[in-house]
Amino acid sequence: MPRKFMFTREKVLAVALNLAREQGIAAVTARALGEKLGSSSKPIFSLFENMDDVLSAVMEAANKLYQNYLKEDMTSKKYSPYKASGMAYIRFAKEEKELFKLLFMRDRTHENIRDDKKELKPLLELIQQKLNLSEEAAYLFHLEMWIYVHGIATMLATSYLEWDDEFIGRVVTDGYEGLKTRYVEGK
C-alpha cells in the first residue's frame, strides 16, 4: 500500500506562497518548506517535480492573487475601470510588496517577453471609447500611463514612498489628464 502523503500539493503551495510573501522568493527553498511543514524536504518532491515546479506554482498563485486585485478594483465602481486597473496595480504593490517584486520587478533577461496586445485589449478598448483614439494611439497612451503607474508602484513596493490612497488617486488622475491633453487635445 502506498504511503499516505503528510500534506497536499495545495498545502505546500500555500506555505511557499506565504514564504514568498513574507521574505521574498529567494526564501522559498526545499529546506525552508520542509521546516515550515514540519518535515524533511523529501515529501515535497513527491508532490512537485522539482524546485522550479514549486517556484512556477508560486508565480502562478501570485499572478492569480494579482488578477483578483484587478477584478475587485475594476468592479468596485470606486474609480472608473481604467483608473481602477492602475489603482489595483499600485494597491497590490503596497499590500503585497514581495509578490509585486516577484511578478513585476524580477530580472527578465532570460525570459521570452512578448508584446501581446491581446492581453491589453480590454484596457485599450476602454481608452479608445473614452478618448476616441485609434488602437495604436490607445496602446501608446496605455504604455506611457503604465510607466507612470509602475513608477509609483515600485516606489511603494520598495518603501521609498508612503503615500495614502487619496494622494495616489490624485497623482494618477494628474498623469492621466496630462496624457489626455497630449493625445486628445494635441491631435
Backbone as CSV, one residue per row, in Angstrom:
resi,resn,N_x,N_y,N_z,CA_x,CA_y,CA_z,C_x,C_y,C_z
1,MET,0.846,-1.184,0.000,0.000,0.000,0.000,0.891,1.247,0.000
2,PRO,0.631,2.201,-0.924,1.464,3.396,-0.976,1.309,4.236,0.291
3,ARG,2.397,4.896,0.632,2.406,5.730,1.824,1.503,6.945,1.613
4,LYS,0.729,7.308,2.626,-0.159,8.461,2.547,0.675,9.738,2.732
5,PHE,0.386,10.739,1.889,1.112,11.991,1.987,0.745,12.721,3.271
6,MET,1.741,13.376,3.851,1.532,14.130,5.082,0.783,15.433,4.809
7,PHE,0.905,15.928,3.602,0.264,17.178,3.227,-0.011,17.156,1.730
8,THR,-0.843,18.081,1.303,-1.246,18.121,-0.112,-0.383,19.117,-0.882
9,ARG,-0.497,19.035,-2.177,0.178,19.996,-3.061,-0.283,21.415,-2.719
10,GLU,-1.582,21.569,-2.474,-2.146,22.881,-2.130,-1.548,23.425,-0.845
11,LYS,-1.335,22.552,0.139,-0.732,22.974,1.415,0.705,23.435,1.191
12,VAL,1.472,22.693,0.427,2.858,23.076,0.125,2.867,24.421,-0.597
13,LEU,1.975,24.580,-1.559,1.902,25.826,-2.312,1.533,26.995,-1.403
14,ALA,0.583,26.785,-0.502,0.189,27.853,0.429,1.366,28.282,1.304
15,VAL,2.118,27.312,1.785,3.292,27.614,2.613,4.349,28.342,1.774
16,ALA,4.573,27.881,0.560,5.552,28.513,-0.328,5.142,29.950,-0.662
17,LEU,3.863,30.156,-0.933,3.370,31.496,-1.243,3.554,32.418,-0.042
18,ASN,3.248,31.931,1.147,3.434,32.752,2.346,4.900,33.076,2.597
19,LEU,5.779,32.126,2.343,7.216,32.409,2.464,7.628,33.510,1.491
20,ALA,7.172,33.401,0.258,7.495,34.414,-0.751,6.922,35.766,-0.343
21,ARG,5.717,35.754,0.202,5.049,36.982,0.652,5.821,37.679,1.763
22,GLU,6.282,36.890,2.703,6.941,37.429,3.894,8.410,37.773,3.669
23,GLN,9.117,36.938,2.911,10.565,37.081,2.836,11.114,37.202,1.418
24,GLY,10.256,37.104,0.443,10.726,37.157,-0.943,10.914,35.759,-1.497
25,ILE,10.975,35.671,-2.801,11.039,34.380,-3.480,12.311,33.612,-3.146
26,ALA,13.391,34.302,-2.840,14.652,33.626,-2.511,14.518,32.779,-1.245
27,ALA,13.548,33.095,-0.413,13.335,32.335,0.826,12.628,31.007,0.573
28,VAL,12.079,30.827,-0.605,11.340,29.596,-0.917,12.349,28.538,-1.364
29,THR,12.804,27.774,-0.398,13.734,26.676,-0.651,13.115,25.385,-0.143
30,ALA,13.634,24.281,-0.598,13.127,22.978,-0.144,13.294,22.851,1.363
31,ARG,14.430,23.272,1.864,14.683,23.192,3.310,13.699,24.050,4.104
32,ALA,13.485,25.293,3.655,12.554,26.189,4.353,11.129,25.638,4.319
33,LEU,10.737,25.079,3.180,9.394,24.481,3.088,9.266,23.301,4.040
34,GLY,10.278,22.450,4.045,10.264,21.310,4.954,10.135,21.747,6.400
35,GLU,10.895,22.766,6.777,10.829,23.274,8.157,9.442,23.796,8.487
36,LYS,8.885,24.602,7.590,7.545,25.166,7.825,6.468,24.077,7.891
37,LEU,6.685,23.000,7.145,5.710,21.908,7.116,5.970,20.862,8.203
38,GLY,7.070,21.017,8.936,7.404,20.061,9.993,7.836,18.713,9.430
39,SER,8.627,18.756,8.377,9.024,17.531,7.693,10.374,17.759,7.028
40,SER,10.884,16.723,6.430,12.060,16.903,5.576,11.557,17.460,4.249
41,SER,12.473,17.771,3.364,12.062,18.292,2.059,11.639,17.184,1.098
42,LYS,11.965,15.955,1.425,11.697,14.847,0.512,10.222,14.709,0.108
43,PRO,9.259,14.787,1.050,7.850,14.640,0.637,7.384,15.720,-0.347
44,ILE,8.025,16.869,-0.326,7.657,17.947,-1.248,7.836,17.470,-2.694
45,PHE,8.902,16.685,-2.907,9.219,16.262,-4.268,8.429,15.033,-4.717
46,SER,7.549,14.573,-3.858,6.590,13.575,-4.322,5.327,14.282,-4.833
47,LEU,5.226,15.575,-4.529,4.091,16.379,-4.979,4.467,17.341,-6.109
48,PHE,5.718,17.747,-6.143,6.244,18.645,-7.170,7.446,17.968,-7.798
49,GLU,7.650,18.206,-9.074,8.752,17.582,-9.796,10.116,18.019,-9.258
50,ASN,10.243,19.332,-9.014,11.496,19.908,-8.524,11.195,21.307,-7.983
51,MET,12.223,22.039,-7.563,12.000,23.381,-7.020,11.525,24.353,-8.098
52,ASP,11.941,24.163,-9.329,11.427,25.020,-10.398,9.918,24.875,-10.530
53,ASP,9.424,23.660,-10.341,7.984,23.397,-10.374,7.290,24.127,-9.218
54,VAL,7.890,24.101,-8.042,7.338,24.816,-6.876,7.312,26.314,-7.168
55,LEU,8.431,26.845,-7.636,8.528,28.282,-7.898,7.573,28.725,-8.991
56,SER,7.387,27.884,-9.991,6.428,28.180,-11.049,5.006,28.237,-10.478
57,ALA,4.686,27.323,-9.587,3.365,27.320,-8.956,3.168,28.556,-8.078
58,VAL,4.229,28.986,-7.396,4.158,30.212,-6.590,3.898,31.407,-7.499
59,MET,4.588,31.459,-8.625,4.398,32.550,-9.579,2.947,32.573,-10.072
60,GLU,2.409,31.413,-10.410,1.009,31.334,-10.861,0.054,31.787,-9.766
61,ALA,0.304,31.358,-8.530,-0.560,31.743,-7.409,-0.479,33.247,-7.151
62,ALA,0.715,33.820,-7.256,0.882,35.264,-7.072,0.139,36.021,-8.165
63,ASN,0.228,35.534,-9.401,-0.477,36.181,-10.503,-1.993,36.079,-10.318
64,LYS,-2.452,34.946,-9.842,-3.890,34.781,-9.596,-4.357,35.783,-8.531
65,LEU,-3.548,35.974,-7.499,-3.867,36.947,-6.459,-3.918,38.360,-7.051
66,TYR,-2.939,38.685,-7.897,-2.932,39.991,-8.549,-4.181,40.166,-9.427
67,GLN,-4.539,39.136,-10.174,-5.738,39.205,-11.017,-6.984,39.459,-10.174
68,ASN,-7.022,38.896,-8.968,-8.145,39.147,-8.060,-8.187,40.615,-7.631
69,TYR,-7.024,41.220,-7.384,-6.959,42.648,-7.076,-7.566,43.450,-8.234
70,LEU,-7.137,43.114,-9.455,-7.650,43.818,-10.633,-9.169,43.695,-10.745
71,LYS,-9.643,42.477,-10.642,-11.088,42.228,-10.779,-11.864,42.973,-9.696
72,GLU,-11.378,42.875,-8.459,-12.054,43.536,-7.339,-12.119,45.047,-7.545
73,ASP,-10.992,45.655,-7.887,-10.972,47.107,-8.037,-11.741,47.570,-9.269
74,MET,-11.670,46.804,-10.350,-12.341,47.231,-11.573,-13.855,47.065,-11.502
75,THR,-14.337,46.245,-10.599,-15.785,46.073,-10.446,-16.344,46.832,-9.242
76,SER,-15.472,47.449,-8.450,-15.924,48.124,-7.227,-16.649,49.439,-7.492
77,LYS,-16.413,50.039,-8.649,-17.010,51.319,-9.033,-16.477,52.493,-8.203
78,LYS,-15.414,52.271,-7.438,-14.789,53.364,-6.690,-14.112,54.334,-7.664
79,TYR,-13.542,53.778,-8.718,-12.884,54.564,-9.766,-13.441,54.110,-11.109
80,SER,-13.166,54.898,-12.143,-13.510,54.441,-13.483,-12.715,53.154,-13.729
81,PRO,-13.190,52.271,-14.608,-12.496,50.989,-14.802,-11.023,51.121,-15.176
82,TYR,-10.682,52.085,-16.043,-9.274,52.214,-16.429,-8.429,52.681,-15.247
83,LYS,-8.890,53.670,-14.533,-8.148,54.143,-13.359,-8.063,53.032,-12.327
84,ALA,-9.132,52.276,-12.182,-9.153,51.182,-11.208,-8.074,50.144,-11.501
85,SER,-7.779,49.916,-12.792,-6.729,48.949,-13.123,-5.375,49.433,-12.607
86,GLY,-5.096,50.710,-12.762,-3.848,51.273,-12.241,-3.818,51.299,-10.723
87,MET,-4.934,51.644,-10.131,-5.004,51.691,-8.664,-4.862,50.288,-8.070
88,ALA,-5.375,49.266,-8.748,-5.212,47.882,-8.281,-3.751,47.473,-8.337
89,TYR,-3.081,47.849,-9.405,-1.646,47.557,-9.569,-0.857,48.191,-8.418
90,ILE,-1.168,49.437,-8.134,-0.486,50.158,-7.048,-0.848,49.550,-5.698
91,ARG,-2.101,49.224,-5.494,-2.527,48.625,-4.219,-1.838,47.275,-3.999
92,PHE,-1.717,46.494,-5.053,-1.016,45.217,-4.961,0.434,45.451,-4.539
93,ALA,1.083,46.443,-5.132,2.472,46.761,-4.781,2.588,47.187,-3.321
94,LYS,1.613,47.915,-2.863,1.616,48.443,-1.488,1.330,47.343,-0.459
95,GLU,0.401,46.458,-0.774,-0.036,45.436,0.184,0.711,44.115,0.051
96,GLU,1.215,43.824,-1.123,1.909,42.552,-1.383,3.284,42.840,-1.981
97,LYS,4.097,43.547,-1.228,5.376,44.051,-1.743,6.238,42.966,-2.373
98,GLU,6.420,41.869,-1.687,7.303,40.813,-2.208,6.709,40.115,-3.423
99,LEU,5.404,39.921,-3.421,4.770,39.292,-4.585,4.787,40.241,-5.781
100,PHE,4.630,41.541,-5.532,4.748,42.527,-6.598,6.146,42.476,-7.201
101,LYS,7.155,42.434,-6.350,8.531,42.356,-6.843,8.724,41.087,-7.679
102,LEU,8.159,39.988,-7.213,8.274,38.726,-7.936,7.655,38.831,-9.332
103,LEU,6.478,39.400,-9.419,5.783,39.463,-10.700,6.286,40.572,-11.623
104,PHE,6.617,41.722,-11.047,6.849,42.894,-11.887,8.231,43.544,-11.758
105,MET,9.074,43.014,-10.889,10.390,43.629,-10.712,11.524,42.600,-10.778
106,ARG,11.265,41.450,-11.349,12.309,40.424,-11.427,13.148,40.607,-12.689
107,ASP,14.308,40.033,-12.679,15.178,40.047,-13.852,14.537,39.179,-14.927
108,ARG,14.333,39.740,-16.070,13.683,39.016,-17.170,14.624,38.777,-18.342
109,THR,15.903,38.843,-18.058,16.917,38.693,-19.100,16.714,37.430,-19.928
110,HIS,16.399,36.322,-19.282,16.302,35.038,-19.986,14.865,34.614,-20.266
111,GLU,13.925,35.538,-20.112,12.530,35.221,-20.387,12.167,35.633,-21.806
112,ASN,11.241,34.918,-22.373,10.721,35.265,-23.682,9.563,36.244,-23.451
113,ILE,9.864,37.515,-23.530,8.854,38.539,-23.272,8.184,38.885,-24.587
114,ARG,6.889,38.781,-24.588,6.153,39.088,-25.810,5.354,40.370,-25.610
115,ASP,5.198,41.065,-26.668,4.417,42.296,-26.667,3.015,41.916,-27.135
116,ASP,2.206,41.466,-26.210,0.918,40.896,-26.565,-0.221,41.879,-26.325
117,LYS,-0.687,42.469,-27.397,-1.786,43.433,-27.293,-3.101,42.742,-26.956
118,LYS,-3.165,41.415,-27.172,-4.412,40.696,-26.859,-4.734,40.793,-25.371
119,GLU,-3.721,40.679,-24.523,-3.939,40.772,-23.075,-4.400,42.169,-22.676
120,LEU,-3.968,43.163,-23.408,-4.305,44.553,-23.095,-5.611,45.009,-23.742
121,LYS,-6.157,44.199,-24.612,-7.324,44.600,-25.407,-8.448,45.239,-24.578
122,PRO,-8.858,44.649,-23.443,-9.942,45.298,-22.678,-9.579,46.708,-22.203
123,LEU,-8.331,46.906,-21.786,-7.911,48.237,-21.347,-7.809,49.195,-22.534
124,LEU,-7.281,48.699,-23.638,-7.167,49.551,-24.825,-8.546,49.980,-25.319
125,GLU,-9.510,49.075,-25.245,-10.876,49.419,-25.657,-11.470,50.491,-24.757
126,LEU,-11.174,50.421,-23.448,-11.651,51.466,-22.531,-11.095,52.829,-22.938
127,ILE,-9.802,52.855,-23.236,-9.154,54.114,-23.628,-9.726,54.607,-24.957
128,GLN,-9.866,53.699,-25.919,-10.394,54.078,-27.230,-11.788,54.689,-27.104
129,GLN,-12.645,54.054,-26.306,-14.013,54.533,-26.146,-14.052,55.876,-25.419
130,LYS,-13.298,55.965,-24.339,-13.332,57.174,-23.509,-12.712,58.375,-24.220
131,LEU,-11.612,58.150,-24.956,-10.867,59.271,-25.529,-10.955,59.359,-27.050
132,ASN,-11.678,58.430,-27.648,-11.838,58.414,-29.103,-10.479,58.376,-29.809
133,LEU,-9.655,57.418,-29.416,-8.326,57.255,-30.001,-8.287,56.006,-30.861
134,SER,-7.351,55.969,-31.771,-7.120,54.754,-32.550,-6.525,53.696,-31.625
135,GLU,-6.510,52.457,-32.098,-5.930,51.387,-31.282,-4.454,51.654,-31.005
136,GLU,-3.726,52.117,-31.998,-2.293,52.390,-31.815,-2.064,53.534,-30.832
137,ALA,-2.856,54.603,-30.947,-2.731,55.725,-30.004,-3.118,55.285,-28.596
138,ALA,-4.153,54.464,-28.483,-4.566,53.954,-27.172,-3.463,53.099,-26.559
139,TYR,-2.799,52.317,-27.398,-1.694,51.475,-26.926,-0.543,52.341,-26.401
140,LEU,-0.166,53.367,-27.147,0.904,54.265,-26.704,0.502,55.018,-25.436
141,PHE,-0.749,55.465,-25.381,-1.280,56.128,-24.185,-1.134,55.195,-22.985
142,HIS,-1.569,53.955,-23.165,-1.504,52.991,-22.071,-0.059,52.722,-21.645
143,LEU,0.845,52.577,-22.582,2.249,52.339,-22.221,2.808,53.485,-21.388
144,GLU,2.528,54.698,-21.800,3.017,55.851,-21.036,2.367,55.922,-19.659
145,MET,1.093,55.624,-19.587,0.394,55.634,-18.296,0.925,54.525,-17.404
146,TRP,1.193,53.362,-18.012,1.704,52.235,-17.236,3.093,52.546,-16.678
147,ILE,3.928,53.224,-17.440,5.257,53.612,-16.940,5.097,54.484,-15.702
148,TYR,4.184,55.404,-15.747,3.912,56.305,-14.624,3.405,55.517,-13.404
149,VAL,2.409,54.673,-13.628,1.827,53.873,-12.544,2.856,52.888,-11.985
150,HIS,3.639,52.280,-12.864,4.663,51.335,-12.411,5.705,52.040,-11.538
151,GLY,6.048,53.249,-11.881,6.988,54.011,-11.059,6.452,54.231,-9.654
152,ILE,5.197,54.623,-9.545,4.579,54.818,-8.229,4.553,53.497,-7.471
153,ALA,4.110,52.442,-8.148,4.012,51.119,-7.508,5.380,50.639,-7.026
154,THR,6.398,50.829,-7.835,7.746,50.396,-7.481,8.255,51.148,-6.254
155,MET,8.001,52.440,-6.213,8.446,53.219,-5.050,7.706,52.795,-3.786
156,LEU,6.468,52.378,-3.906,5.728,51.881,-2.744,6.208,50.484,-2.344
157,ALA,6.456,49.629,-3.325,6.893,48.257,-3.047,8.268,48.222,-2.389
158,THR,9.087,49.224,-2.671,10.436,49.268,-2.092,10.502,50.183,-0.871
159,SER,9.331,50.624,-0.415,9.214,51.510,0.754,9.941,52.841,0.576
160,TYR,10.115,53.259,-0.657,10.692,54.568,-0.939,9.674,55.654,-0.625
161,LEU,8.398,55.335,-0.859,7.302,56.258,-0.581,6.321,55.626,0.395
162,GLU,5.596,56.443,1.091,4.482,56.009,1.945,3.320,56.956,1.689
163,TRP,2.688,56.821,0.535,1.577,57.694,0.177,0.261,57.038,0.535
164,ASP,-0.736,57.877,0.904,-2.063,57.331,1.180,-2.846,57.227,-0.131
165,ASP,-3.936,56.481,-0.080,-4.725,56.206,-1.285,-5.282,57.468,-1.936
166,GLU,-5.657,58.448,-1.119,-6.213,59.684,-1.673,-5.165,60.418,-2.517
167,PHE,-3.953,60.524,-1.992,-2.893,61.198,-2.735,-2.527,60.405,-3.992
168,ILE,-2.441,59.093,-3.853,-2.132,58.248,-5.015,-3.188,58.444,-6.101
169,GLY,-4.449,58.433,-5.708,-5.535,58.638,-6.672,-5.402,59.972,-7.380
170,ARG,-5.004,60.995,-6.636,-4.851,62.323,-7.219,-3.711,62.371,-8.237
171,VAL,-2.561,61.778,-7.901,-1.439,61.850,-8.839,-1.675,60.960,-10.066
172,VAL,-2.381,59.856,-9.893,-2.726,59.021,-11.051,-3.659,59.796,-11.982
173,THR,-4.620,60.499,-11.420,-5.510,61.336,-12.226,-4.718,62.425,-12.936
174,ASP,-3.783,63.047,-12.241,-2.959,64.084,-12.863,-2.186,63.527,-14.062
175,GLY,-1.597,62.353,-13.903,-0.870,61.726,-15.012,-1.788,61.440,-16.184
176,TYR,-2.963,60.905,-15.886,-3.956,60.596,-16.921,-4.374,61.864,-17.662
177,GLU,-4.682,62.903,-16.904,-5.141,64.144,-17.523,-4.047,64.773,-18.383
178,GLY,-2.803,64.677,-17.942,-1.694,65.191,-18.744,-1.569,64.448,-20.061
179,LEU,-1.653,63.125,-20.003,-1.589,62.332,-21.233,-2.802,62.592,-22.122
180,LYS,-3.954,62.743,-21.506,-5.174,63.025,-22.259,-5.016,64.337,-23.031
181,THR,-4.467,65.341,-22.376,-4.241,66.629,-23.034,-3.324,66.441,-24.241
182,ARG,-2.280,65.667,-24.052,-1.315,65.460,-25.138,-1.934,64.666,-26.299
183,TYR,-2.661,63.582,-25.980,-3.173,62.705,-27.035,-4.469,63.200,-27.672
184,VAL,-5.326,63.818,-26.891,-6.637,64.209,-27.413,-6.600,65.654,-27.905
185,GLU,-6.174,66.546,-27.053,-6.201,67.956,-27.425,-5.026,68.326,-28.313
186,GLY,-3.978,67.502,-28.289,-2.799,67.776,-29.106,-2.866,67.162,-30.494
187,LYS,-3.999,66.542,-30.843,-4.156,65.897,-32.169,-3.977,66.888,-33.296
